[in-house]
mmCIF file of C-alpha atoms in Angstrom:
data_model
loop_
_atom_site.group_PDB
_atom_site.id
_atom_site.type_symbol
_atom_site.label_atom_id
_atom_site.label_comp_id
_atom_site.label_asym_id
_atom_site.label_seq_id
_atom_site.Cartn_x
_atom_site.Cartn_y
_atom_site.Cartn_z
ATOM 1 C CA MET A 20 -11.841 3.511 6.692
ATOM 2 C CA ILE A 21 -9.489 1.534 4.832
ATOM 3 C CA VAL A 22 -6.900 0.034 7.546
ATOM 4 C CA PRO A 23 -3.937 -2.531 6.765
ATOM 5 C CA ASN A 24 -3.487 -5.632 8.248
ATOM 6 C CA ILE A 25 -0.453 -4.468 10.006
ATOM 7 C CA SER A 26 -0.444 -1.985 12.949
ATOM 8 C CA GLN A 27 1.440 1.158 12.319
ATOM 9 C CA ASP A 28 2.238 3.841 15.142
ATOM 10 C CA ALA A 29 4.491 7.002 15.413
ATOM 11 C CA VAL A 30 7.578 4.952 15.574
ATOM 12 C CA ALA A 31 6.870 3.352 12.670
ATOM 13 C CA VAL A 32 6.311 6.502 10.704
ATOM 14 C CA ALA A 33 9.492 8.122 12.146
ATOM 15 C CA ASP A 34 11.633 5.192 11.105
ATOM 16 C CA HIS A 35 10.016 5.413 7.314
ATOM 17 C CA TYR A 36 11.198 8.873 7.082
ATOM 18 C CA ASP A 37 14.382 8.847 8.849
ATOM 19 C CA GLU A 38 15.663 5.696 6.826
ATOM 20 C CA LEU A 39 14.155 6.812 3.366
ATOM 21 C CA ASP A 40 15.004 10.608 4.006
ATOM 22 C CA PRO A 41 17.852 10.660 1.146
ATOM 23 C CA VAL A 42 14.881 9.008 -1.184
ATOM 24 C CA TYR A 43 12.216 11.584 -0.003
ATOM 25 C CA ARG A 44 15.079 14.375 -0.647
ATOM 26 C CA ARG A 45 15.872 13.327 -4.022
ATOM 27 C CA VAL A 46 12.449 12.260 -5.570
ATOM 28 C CA TRP A 47 10.076 14.606 -3.803
ATOM 29 C CA GLY A 48 12.556 17.863 -2.753
ATOM 30 C CA ASP A 49 11.996 20.469 -0.151
ATOM 31 C CA HIS A 50 8.089 20.069 -0.165
ATOM 32 C CA VAL A 51 7.139 16.405 0.898
ATOM 33 C CA HIS A 52 3.654 16.555 -0.581
ATOM 34 C CA HIS A 53 1.663 16.566 -4.148
ATOM 35 C CA GLY A 54 1.507 19.561 -6.323
ATOM 36 C CA LEU A 55 -1.477 21.338 -7.830
ATOM 37 C CA TRP A 56 -1.511 21.917 -11.251
ATOM 38 C CA THR A 57 -3.947 24.686 -12.800
ATOM 39 C CA THR A 58 -3.086 25.414 -16.394
ATOM 40 C CA GLY A 59 -0.775 22.133 -16.769
ATOM 41 C CA ARG A 60 2.110 24.116 -17.721
ATOM 42 C CA GLU A 61 3.876 24.642 -14.547
ATOM 43 C CA THR A 62 6.856 23.291 -13.276
ATOM 44 C CA PRO A 63 6.823 20.501 -10.822
ATOM 45 C CA GLY A 64 8.226 23.249 -8.068
ATOM 46 C CA GLU A 65 5.693 25.629 -9.375
ATOM 47 C CA ALA A 66 2.791 23.309 -8.769
ATOM 48 C CA VAL A 67 4.128 22.349 -5.405
ATOM 49 C CA GLU A 68 4.556 25.857 -4.200
ATOM 50 C CA ALA A 69 0.797 26.451 -5.709
ATOM 51 C CA LEU A 70 -0.361 23.527 -3.210
ATOM 52 C CA VAL A 71 1.070 25.783 -0.143
ATOM 53 C CA ASP A 72 -0.206 28.827 -1.535
ATOM 54 C CA THR A 73 -3.854 27.638 -1.809
ATOM 55 C CA VAL A 74 -3.587 26.451 1.867
ATOM 56 C CA GLY A 75 -2.593 30.119 2.848
ATOM 57 C CA ASP A 76 -5.315 31.533 0.893
ATOM 58 C CA ARG A 77 -8.023 29.102 2.098
ATOM 59 C CA LEU A 78 -6.600 30.008 5.617
ATOM 60 C CA GLY A 79 -6.841 33.604 5.100
ATOM 61 C CA LEU A 80 -3.403 34.275 6.806
ATOM 62 C CA MET A 81 -2.580 37.902 8.078
ATOM 63 C CA PRO A 82 0.671 39.212 9.541
ATOM 64 C CA GLY A 83 1.439 38.228 12.743
ATOM 65 C CA GLN A 84 -0.642 35.370 13.509
ATOM 66 C CA GLU A 85 0.427 32.395 15.300
ATOM 67 C CA CYS A 86 0.248 29.149 12.978
ATOM 68 C CA VAL A 87 0.919 25.465 13.614
ATOM 69 C CA ASP A 88 1.774 23.219 10.632
ATOM 70 C CA ILE A 89 1.083 19.786 11.520
ATOM 71 C CA GLY A 90 3.568 17.282 10.120
ATOM 72 C CA CYS A 91 5.523 19.742 8.783
ATOM 73 C CA GLY A 92 8.166 17.716 6.923
ATOM 74 C CA TYR A 93 11.343 19.905 6.180
ATOM 75 C CA GLY A 94 9.934 22.996 7.108
ATOM 76 C CA SER A 95 9.335 24.459 3.547
ATOM 77 C CA THR A 96 5.495 25.069 3.972
ATOM 78 C CA ALA A 97 6.314 26.730 7.195
ATOM 79 C CA ARG A 98 8.879 28.827 5.778
ATOM 80 C CA ARG A 99 7.107 29.920 2.784
ATOM 81 C CA LEU A 100 4.167 30.595 4.264
ATOM 82 C CA ALA A 101 6.020 32.799 7.078
ATOM 83 C CA VAL A 102 7.914 34.647 4.469
ATOM 84 C CA MET A 103 5.022 35.400 2.245
ATOM 85 C CA ARG A 104 2.302 35.926 4.758
ATOM 86 C CA GLY A 105 4.013 37.250 7.790
ATOM 87 C CA VAL A 106 3.196 34.665 9.942
ATOM 88 C CA ARG A 107 4.955 32.856 12.963
ATOM 89 C CA VAL A 108 4.943 29.028 12.552
ATOM 90 C CA THR A 109 5.415 26.110 14.970
ATOM 91 C CA GLY A 110 5.682 22.933 12.701
ATOM 92 C CA PHE A 111 5.819 19.553 14.281
ATOM 93 C CA THR A 112 7.221 16.328 12.502
ATOM 94 C CA LEU A 113 7.964 12.638 13.783
ATOM 95 C CA SER A 114 11.494 12.624 11.730
ATOM 96 C CA ALA A 115 14.714 13.577 13.388
ATOM 97 C CA GLU A 116 16.330 13.569 10.318
ATOM 98 C CA GLN A 117 13.564 15.954 8.557
ATOM 99 C CA ALA A 118 14.160 18.349 11.663
ATOM 100 C CA TYR A 119 17.574 18.223 11.041
ATOM 101 C CA ALA A 120 17.136 19.218 7.240
ATOM 102 C CA ALA A 121 14.702 21.966 8.392
ATOM 103 C CA ALA A 122 17.103 23.709 10.673
ATOM 104 C CA ASN A 123 17.795 26.244 7.965
ATOM 105 C CA PRO A 124 16.669 29.460 9.994
ATOM 106 C CA VAL A 125 13.700 31.649 9.015
ATOM 107 C CA PRO A 126 12.693 34.177 11.435
ATOM 108 C CA GLY A 127 9.287 33.241 12.833
ATOM 109 C CA VAL A 128 9.513 29.458 12.069
ATOM 110 C CA ASN A 129 10.253 26.980 15.313
ATOM 111 C CA ILE A 130 10.453 23.034 14.074
ATOM 112 C CA GLU A 131 9.930 20.473 16.730
ATOM 113 C CA VAL A 132 10.213 16.654 16.839
ATOM 114 C CA ARG A 133 7.324 15.800 18.592
ATOM 115 C CA ASP A 134 3.764 13.608 17.908
ATOM 116 C CA TRP A 135 1.156 15.707 17.261
ATOM 117 C CA LEU A 136 -1.310 13.806 19.327
ATOM 118 C CA ALA A 137 1.005 14.976 22.426
ATOM 119 C CA ASN A 138 1.887 18.357 21.054
ATOM 120 C CA GLY A 139 1.888 20.471 24.425
ATOM 121 C CA LEU A 140 0.370 23.403 23.133
ATOM 122 C CA PRO A 141 -1.557 25.815 25.356
ATOM 123 C CA ASP A 142 -4.990 25.866 24.483
ATOM 124 C CA ALA A 143 -6.205 28.470 22.452
ATOM 125 C CA SER A 144 -3.002 29.736 21.292
ATOM 126 C CA ALA A 145 -2.934 29.207 17.302
ATOM 127 C CA ASP A 146 -4.793 31.573 15.302
ATOM 128 C CA ALA A 147 -4.434 29.179 12.253
ATOM 129 C CA ALA A 148 -3.117 25.402 11.520
ATOM 130 C CA TRP A 149 -3.018 23.067 8.384
ATOM 131 C CA ALA A 150 -1.841 19.540 7.805
ATOM 132 C CA ILE A 151 -0.804 18.637 4.388
ATOM 133 C CA GLU A 152 -0.800 14.928 3.843
ATOM 134 C CA SER A 153 0.010 13.992 7.474
ATOM 135 C CA SER A 154 -3.195 13.271 8.841
ATOM 136 C CA GLU A 155 -3.123 9.919 7.216
ATOM 137 C CA HIS A 156 -0.130 8.913 9.504
ATOM 138 C CA MET A 157 -2.032 9.265 12.166
ATOM 139 C CA VAL A 158 -3.082 6.659 14.473
ATOM 140 C CA ASP A 159 -6.052 8.194 16.257
ATOM 141 C CA LYS A 160 -7.760 10.763 13.661
ATOM 142 C CA PRO A 161 -10.621 11.536 15.840
ATOM 143 C CA ARG A 162 -7.837 12.903 18.113
ATOM 144 C CA PHE A 163 -5.826 14.488 15.272
ATOM 145 C CA PHE A 164 -8.886 16.707 14.797
ATOM 146 C CA ALA A 165 -9.477 17.081 18.645
ATOM 147 C CA GLU A 166 -6.315 18.469 19.330
ATOM 148 C CA ALA A 167 -6.531 21.021 16.693
ATOM 149 C CA HIS A 168 -9.769 22.215 18.131
ATOM 150 C CA ARG A 169 -8.223 22.722 21.406
ATOM 151 C CA VAL A 170 -5.063 24.454 20.140
ATOM 152 C CA LEU A 171 -6.935 26.967 17.960
ATOM 153 C CA ALA A 172 -8.234 30.206 19.087
ATOM 154 C CA PRO A 173 -11.976 30.651 18.646
ATOM 155 C CA GLY A 174 -13.055 31.379 14.770
ATOM 156 C CA GLY A 175 -9.417 29.922 14.060
ATOM 157 C CA PRO A 176 -9.281 27.941 10.369
ATOM 158 C CA PHE A 177 -8.077 24.589 9.673
ATOM 159 C CA VAL A 178 -7.030 23.283 6.622
ATOM 160 C CA ILE A 179 -6.356 19.719 5.939
ATOM 161 C CA CYS A 180 -5.209 18.212 2.354
ATOM 162 C CA ALA A 181 -5.507 14.430 2.668
ATOM 163 C CA TRP A 182 -5.275 11.535 0.650
ATOM 164 C CA LEU A 183 -8.774 9.997 0.899
ATOM 165 C CA ALA A 184 -9.944 6.334 -0.209
ATOM 166 C CA GLU A 185 -13.081 6.429 -2.617
ATOM 167 C CA THR A 186 -16.370 6.326 -0.725
ATOM 168 C CA ASP A 187 -17.686 2.823 -0.935
ATOM 169 C CA ALA A 188 -14.194 1.208 -2.163
ATOM 170 C CA ARG A 189 -14.525 -2.290 -2.083
ATOM 171 C CA GLY A 190 -12.881 -5.675 -3.684
ATOM 172 C CA TRP A 191 -9.804 -5.337 -6.062
ATOM 173 C CA LYS A 192 -9.492 -1.680 -5.308
ATOM 174 C CA VAL A 193 -9.204 -2.200 -1.526
ATOM 175 C CA ARG A 194 -7.249 -5.700 -1.690
ATOM 176 C CA HIS A 195 -4.897 -4.402 -4.522
ATOM 177 C CA LEU A 196 -4.412 -0.985 -4.008
ATOM 178 C CA LEU A 197 -5.509 0.844 -0.758
ATOM 179 C CA GLU A 198 -4.446 -1.545 1.949
ATOM 180 C CA PRO A 199 -1.204 -2.099 0.285
ATOM 181 C CA ILE A 200 -0.640 1.583 -0.251
ATOM 182 C CA CYS A 201 -1.349 1.972 3.551
ATOM 183 C CA ARG A 202 0.845 -0.775 4.586
ATOM 184 C CA GLU A 203 3.770 0.299 2.085
ATOM 185 C CA GLY A 204 3.500 4.317 3.364
ATOM 186 C CA ARG A 205 3.017 3.717 6.990
ATOM 187 C CA LEU A 206 -0.450 4.922 6.970
ATOM 188 C CA PRO A 207 -2.492 3.310 9.970
ATOM 189 C CA SER A 208 -5.778 4.174 8.001
ATOM 190 C CA MET A 209 -7.105 5.810 4.940
ATOM 191 C CA GLY A 210 -10.317 7.879 5.161
ATOM 192 C CA THR A 211 -12.908 8.878 2.756
ATOM 193 C CA ARG A 212 -14.427 12.615 2.345
ATOM 194 C CA GLU A 213 -17.419 11.588 4.843
ATOM 195 C CA GLU A 214 -15.406 10.024 7.416
ATOM 196 C CA TYR A 215 -13.169 13.169 7.486
ATOM 197 C CA GLU A 216 -15.968 15.635 8.010
ATOM 198 C CA ALA A 217 -17.703 13.438 10.714
ATOM 199 C CA MET A 218 -14.538 13.396 12.560
ATOM 200 C CA ALA A 219 -13.813 17.277 12.171
ATOM 201 C CA MET A 220 -17.420 18.127 13.384
ATOM 202 C CA ALA A 221 -17.322 15.571 16.381
ATOM 203 C CA ALA A 222 -14.295 17.514 17.216
ATOM 204 C CA GLY A 223 -16.523 20.597 17.361
ATOM 205 C CA PHE A 224 -15.469 22.205 13.872
ATOM 206 C CA GLU A 225 -17.674 23.734 11.643
ATOM 207 C CA ILE A 226 -17.053 22.590 7.668
ATOM 208 C CA THR A 227 -16.788 25.894 5.547
ATOM 209 C CA GLY A 228 -15.165 24.216 2.327
ATOM 210 C CA TYR A 229 -14.129 21.073 0.392
ATOM 211 C CA GLU A 230 -12.585 20.560 -2.896
ATOM 212 C CA ASP A 231 -11.700 17.323 -4.617
ATOM 213 C CA VAL A 232 -8.262 18.377 -6.764
ATOM 214 C CA SER A 233 -7.365 14.588 -7.324
ATOM 215 C CA ARG A 234 -7.301 15.306 -11.312
ATOM 216 C CA ARG A 235 -5.222 18.364 -10.459
ATOM 217 C CA VAL A 236 -2.454 16.485 -8.297
ATOM 218 C CA ALA A 237 -2.111 13.141 -10.004
ATOM 219 C CA ARG A 238 0.460 13.679 -12.344
ATOM 220 C CA THR A 239 3.012 14.195 -9.280
ATOM 221 C CA TRP A 240 3.502 10.216 -8.919
ATOM 222 C CA PRO A 241 4.461 9.746 -12.554
ATOM 223 C CA ILE A 242 6.978 12.700 -12.060
ATOM 224 C CA CYS A 243 8.025 10.973 -8.735
ATOM 225 C CA ALA A 244 8.824 7.559 -10.830
ATOM 226 C CA ARG A 245 10.563 8.959 -13.316
ATOM 227 C CA ARG A 246 12.679 10.847 -10.790
ATOM 228 C CA LEU A 247 13.303 7.632 -8.641
ATOM 229 C CA VAL A 248 14.301 5.495 -11.824
ATOM 230 C CA LYS A 249 16.555 8.087 -13.009
ATOM 231 C CA ALA A 250 18.343 8.101 -9.403
ATOM 232 C CA LEU A 251 18.442 4.654 -9.072
ATOM 233 C CA PHE A 252 20.669 4.983 -12.444
ATOM 234 C CA VAL A 253 23.202 7.026 -11.033
ATOM 235 C CA ASP A 254 23.076 7.137 -7.422
ATOM 236 C CA PRO A 255 24.774 3.982 -5.552
ATOM 237 C CA GLU A 256 22.985 5.128 -2.301
ATOM 238 C CA MET A 257 19.569 5.104 -3.959
ATOM 239 C CA ARG A 258 20.079 1.634 -5.121
ATOM 240 C CA ARG A 259 21.355 0.466 -1.700
ATOM 241 C CA LEU A 260 18.323 1.802 0.136
ATOM 242 C CA ALA A 261 16.120 0.033 -2.908
ATOM 243 C CA LEU A 262 17.305 -3.075 -2.116
ATOM 244 C CA ARG A 263 18.210 -3.290 1.830
ATOM 245 C CA ALA A 264 16.506 -0.553 3.396
ATOM 246 C CA ARG A 265 13.523 -1.678 6.135
ATOM 247 C CA ASN A 266 11.126 0.539 4.371
ATOM 248 C CA ARG A 267 11.950 -0.286 0.775
ATOM 249 C CA VAL A 268 8.699 -1.551 0.042
ATOM 250 C CA PHE A 269 7.329 1.852 0.046
ATOM 251 C CA VAL A 270 8.667 1.611 -3.970
ATOM 252 C CA LEU A 271 5.998 -0.468 -4.632
ATOM 253 C CA SER A 272 3.652 2.177 -3.407
ATOM 254 C CA ILE A 273 4.344 4.546 -6.467
ATOM 255 C CA PRO A 274 2.572 2.534 -9.222
ATOM 256 C CA ARG A 275 -0.037 1.764 -7.034
ATOM 257 C CA LEU A 276 -0.415 5.269 -6.400
ATOM 258 C CA ILE A 277 -0.444 6.088 -10.182
ATOM 259 C CA LEU A 278 -3.231 3.620 -10.820
ATOM 260 C CA ALA A 279 -5.223 4.213 -7.594
ATOM 261 C CA TYR A 280 -5.778 7.556 -8.915
ATOM 262 C CA ARG A 281 -6.645 6.802 -12.633
ATOM 263 C CA THR A 282 -9.427 4.354 -11.093
ATOM 264 C CA GLY A 283 -10.477 6.724 -8.752
ATOM 265 C CA ALA A 284 -9.474 4.274 -5.898
ATOM 266 C CA MET A 285 -7.861 7.269 -4.302
ATOM 267 C CA ARG A 286 -9.180 10.717 -3.824
ATOM 268 C CA TYR A 287 -7.289 13.851 -2.566
ATOM 269 C CA GLY A 288 -9.070 16.306 -0.918
ATOM 270 C CA ILE A 289 -8.793 19.984 0.589
ATOM 271 C CA PHE A 290 -11.057 20.709 3.647
ATOM 272 C CA THR A 291 -11.379 23.649 5.232
ATOM 273 C CA VAL A 292 -12.966 23.784 8.824
ATOM 274 C CA THR A 293 -13.353 26.489 11.293
ATOM 275 C CA LYS A 294 -13.699 26.530 15.192
ATOM 276 C CA ALA A 295 -17.002 27.879 16.160
ATOM 277 C CA GLY A 296 -16.674 31.509 17.778
ATOM 278 C CA ALA A 297 -15.565 34.578 16.739
ATOM 279 C CA PRO A 298 -11.461 35.478 17.163
ATOM 280 C CA GLY A 299 -10.583 36.825 20.285
ATOM 281 C CA GLY A 300 -12.802 34.560 21.992
ATOM 282 C CA GLN A 301 -16.189 36.297 21.710
ATOM 283 C CA THR A 302 -18.984 34.125 20.451
ATOM 284 C CA ASN A 303 -20.674 34.947 17.050
ATOM 285 C CA PRO A 304 -24.402 35.193 17.410
ATOM 286 C CA ALA A 305 -24.795 33.944 13.920
ATOM 287 C CA ASN A 306 -22.930 30.751 14.628
#
C-alpha cells in the first residue's frame, strides 16, 4: 500500500473538493472520473458515459433496485443509471459544494453529504453498490469494504473502479510519482490489485471479476491538462485558484499522472465482487 508522508482524512478530502470545485467542473465536467475509450474515436463525454455504462452492465442493474453510489461527486453517475436502468440511488459525498451542484432533482436519486465510513444505512438495505474512484480517498479501506458488505443484501454485487499502484512498485516510481500523487490528491493511500482483492475477501466478498483498463482510460489526463491550460488563460478565477488556493498543489499531479500511466507505475482496475448468498437472503448451496 502506497501511503503519503502526511496524514489525510475526510476533512482534508472535503476541503479539497469544496475549494477546487470550480476547477473540477471546468476540467472534469459533470462526471468527476476517467473516461473509458473502446474505439479511440469517442468524444471525452462519450468515454465518460461509457465507464458509467460499463459499471451498470457489470452490476446487472434491474428496474426498481435500491442502489448506493459511494463517493457520488455531482451525482451524474447516479442520475444516469437511475434514468437509464430504472433504479433508485442513494449517493454519498463529503463535499457540500458537490452536493449543492447535484441538487438538480431526478426521481429516485438522493444525495447525502456524509462519510461512507459512517453512512447510517440499515443492514442488507441495498441491492447493488458502486464506487467510482472514491475508494482511494478512504482512510480505512478495509472498513470501506466492510460497510459495503454490511449494507448489501445477500447476492448483491459491488463494482469498484480504482486508481491502483503497480504491484511491487519501488524506487523513483514511489518517491516521484505515487507518493506525491497521494499527497497532492488527498489520497490516504493507493493500493494494489492484490491488496484490494484481499480486503474484499476479508470483508466477506467473492471476487467475480477484474479488468485492467489502464490503456483505455489513460488519455483522460492529457485531455484534462489541455482543458486546464486553456482555462488558466481565459478564466481569472482559475488563475486565482492556481496561485492562491490551499489545495493548488493538485495541479502538479496532472503531469505526474500522465507519466505514472505511461511507465506503468499506476494502473486502473475495475473490480466486481459479490456478497455471498442468493438474493432475498436465501443461501445458495452452490456457494
